[in-house]
Amino acid sequence: MTDRLIYLPLGGAGEIGMNAYVYGYGAPGKERLIVVDLGVTFPDMDSTPGVDLILPDISWLIARRAQIEGIFITHAHEDHVGAVGHYWEQLGAPIYARPFTANIARRKLDEHQAPESILKVVGPYPEVINCGPFKVSYVPISHSIPESAGLVIDSPDGRVLHSGDFKIDETPVVGDPWDRELWEEVSKDGVKALVCDSTNVFSRDPGRSEATIGDAITEMMKDAAGMVVATTFASNIARLKTLAIAARNADRSVVLLGRAMRRMVEAATEVGILEGFPPVVSPEDALQMPRENVMLLVTGSQGERRAASAQLAQGSYLGIKLKEGDTFLFSSKTIPGNERGVIRIMNQLSEMGVDVIDDAGGKYHVSGHANRPDLQTLHEIVKPQILVPMHGEHRHLREHVKLGAAGGLTGIVAVNGMMIDLSGNQPTVAEYIDTGRTYLDGSVHIGAMDGIVRDRIRMALNGHMIVTLIIDEEGDPLGEPWVEVSGLAETGRNNAGLVEVVEEDLSQFIGRANAKTLQDDVKLEKELRMIARKSAQGEIGKKPEVTVIVSRLG
């Protein structure tokens, strides 16, 4: 049986977030495997109410645990590293990361009692990690978080370059600058496949450097009359530094608000990559300072309900209150799907008299992902035999294949669950794997198809009703059925109480039910449920979810 080189996305291909990619080499079904990234995405109240976190379904990997040689984390964004704590024990393989990423991963692993030995801190190219048939190196690349890296993955069937998330930025403020010569070096002997970030493939202007926005932010802070609040991704260490230096240049002291903000600054300081960050003051000290001399650097740029931004918009956070004439800067791009939460906070701030500045004009934010011209630059440097777009919705992947084709590259759209055979001269689909999502719901993992969240949504949409009936030892009803409701109007169209109307309809049914029906719990529950829903619909125009409890004495 001929050995093959495979690529299999389990998350992050056909969506933005929850990245998890698998590479394998060997006989079909017996490949030795490496995993690249284990990320998460975040729930919303519309589609996943009550869920704490969304993780990729890695059932396919767990079933092949003995074949996994290693797990490689490209950088410390949650959509790439957020699931390592949840999955390390089920996968049982060593986890590799550069120092800053390892610092963040270690904290997540500690929350799940992982041993120190599971995490391996590695250096950049030309350092090589031997993993079964693979030799892997971390190639530094610029992104919106320090120590991001692409991967050189050498196999017996050729070299794969996995770009990771990246941009072309020669002056990134914090982190590795774009090094064209390095990428030319790792590409010079030929590249079988480039598996490449697709996020900004529709952005036609060249990407901008982080260093280009500092002056504009400084001027904005100088012109602001009251307190300035700025929010961005806590993981964007370079942006945190840009904002903090701008505050210092505008004679403002910096206050960090939000656990994630403090944790990221602490981690970057611990590993020695955050130099020149101005001293920070405590929230308590800030309360004693003139408002025009304070800049709050806060979490919650995506509208998160419990983050510092949302709490400030709702009144106060750690005793700090915003006032009319203060300024709130969103130095970030709103991720699609988060618009509602962000707009809610903006309007709450506006109602308080706070001036809100967003990134609509691109003046105070630059993306961490490569725009279309920058993707073309990487294509031209690498000259891969095969282009495989990743990290994007389906429309991004498809457009990226078109972009590659315009430059003479052979590409393939590969979404989650599509195993690609890279062995030949043309990429082919080898298999289709069942993929999906796993929800962290409280302290347990549940499957997206288990029905739990679906039932929760149905109760939220329709309300809930409990019908209780007691049957005595002789098989006769003991009293009338009674009803309890949640999330439903108390009175209906006839100005009568909903509970009273439903209970009357149920009582009439019980009064005429024969002994055979009263002895059959399944039939009895079905009839009670149907009558309760029909009665509620007639009274309030909604069919609630109904739970029937039949209790028998004796």
PDB file of C-alpha atoms in Angstrom, residues 458-459 461-467 483 485 488 493 498 501-503 505-506 525-548:
ATOM      1  CA  ARG A 458     -36.771  26.125  21.671  1.00  0.00           C
ATOM      2  CA  MET A 459     -37.577  26.975  25.287  1.00  0.00           C
ATOM      3  CA  LEU A 461     -38.353  30.959  21.661  1.00  0.00           C
ATOM      4  CA  ASN A 462     -41.552  29.280  22.846  1.00  0.00           C
ATOM      5  CA  GLY A 463     -41.561  29.369  26.642  1.00  0.00           C
ATOM      6  CA  HIS A 464     -42.002  26.332  28.882  1.00  0.00           C
ATOM      7  CA  MET A 465     -44.917  24.674  30.635  1.00  0.00           C
ATOM      8  CA  ILE A 466     -44.957  21.871  33.220  1.00  0.00           C
ATOM      9  CA  VAL A 467     -48.107  19.744  33.522  1.00  0.00           C
ATOM     10  CA  VAL A 483     -49.760  23.749  35.361  1.00  0.00           C
ATOM     11  CA  VAL A 485     -45.298  28.211  33.235  1.00  0.00           C
ATOM     12  CA  LEU A 488     -45.101  32.938  28.853  1.00  0.00           C
ATOM     13  CA  ARG A 493     -56.826  37.097  24.459  1.00  0.00           C
ATOM     14  CA  LEU A 498     -53.308  31.319  30.919  1.00  0.00           C
ATOM     15  CA  VAL A 501     -57.487  28.179  30.880  1.00  0.00           C
ATOM     16  CA  VAL A 502     -55.009  25.369  30.242  1.00  0.00           C
ATOM     17  CA  GLU A 503     -55.851  23.626  33.512  1.00  0.00           C
ATOM     18  CA  ASP A 505     -58.949  22.143  29.212  1.00  0.00           C
ATOM     19  CA  LEU A 506     -56.761  19.455  30.758  1.00  0.00           C
ATOM     20  CA  GLU A 525     -48.412  12.110  28.508  1.00  0.00           C
ATOM     21  CA  LYS A 526     -48.832  12.519  24.744  1.00  0.00           C
ATOM     22  CA  GLU A 527     -52.459  13.637  25.083  1.00  0.00           C
ATOM     23  CA  LEU A 528     -51.755  16.033  27.966  1.00  0.00           C
ATOM     24  CA  ARG A 529     -48.882  17.595  26.038  1.00  0.00           C
ATOM     25  CA  MET A 530     -50.944  18.025  22.870  1.00  0.00           C
ATOM     26  CA  ILE A 531     -53.881  19.596  24.717  1.00  0.00           C
ATOM     27  CA  ALA A 532     -51.653  21.958  26.718  1.00  0.00           C
ATOM     28  CA  ARG A 533     -49.919  23.215  23.564  1.00  0.00           C
ATOM     29  CA  LYS A 534     -53.197  23.599  21.648  1.00  0.00           C
ATOM     30  CA  SER A 535     -54.827  25.414  24.544  1.00  0.00           C
ATOM     31  CA  ALA A 536     -51.871  27.793  24.938  1.00  0.00           C
ATOM     32  CA  GLN A 537     -51.836  28.514  21.216  1.00  0.00           C
ATOM     33  CA  GLY A 538     -55.523  29.383  21.260  1.00  0.00           C
ATOM     34  CA  GLU A 539     -55.050  31.712  24.211  1.00  0.00           C
ATOM     35  CA  ILE A 540     -51.693  33.430  23.557  1.00  0.00           C
ATOM     36  CA  GLY A 541     -50.777  32.374  20.008  1.00  0.00           C
ATOM     37  CA  LYS A 542     -47.734  30.301  20.999  1.00  0.00           C
ATOM     38  CA  LYS A 543     -47.086  26.577  21.381  1.00  0.00           C
ATOM     39  CA  PRO A 544     -44.770  26.242  24.400  1.00  0.00           C
ATOM     40  CA  GLU A 545     -42.424  23.376  25.130  1.00  0.00           C
ATOM     41  CA  VAL A 546     -44.322  21.115  27.523  1.00  0.00           C
ATOM     42  CA  THR A 547     -42.983  18.721  30.150  1.00  0.00           C
ATOM     43  CA  VAL A 548     -45.575  16.258  31.479  1.00  0.00           C
TER      44      VAL A 548
END
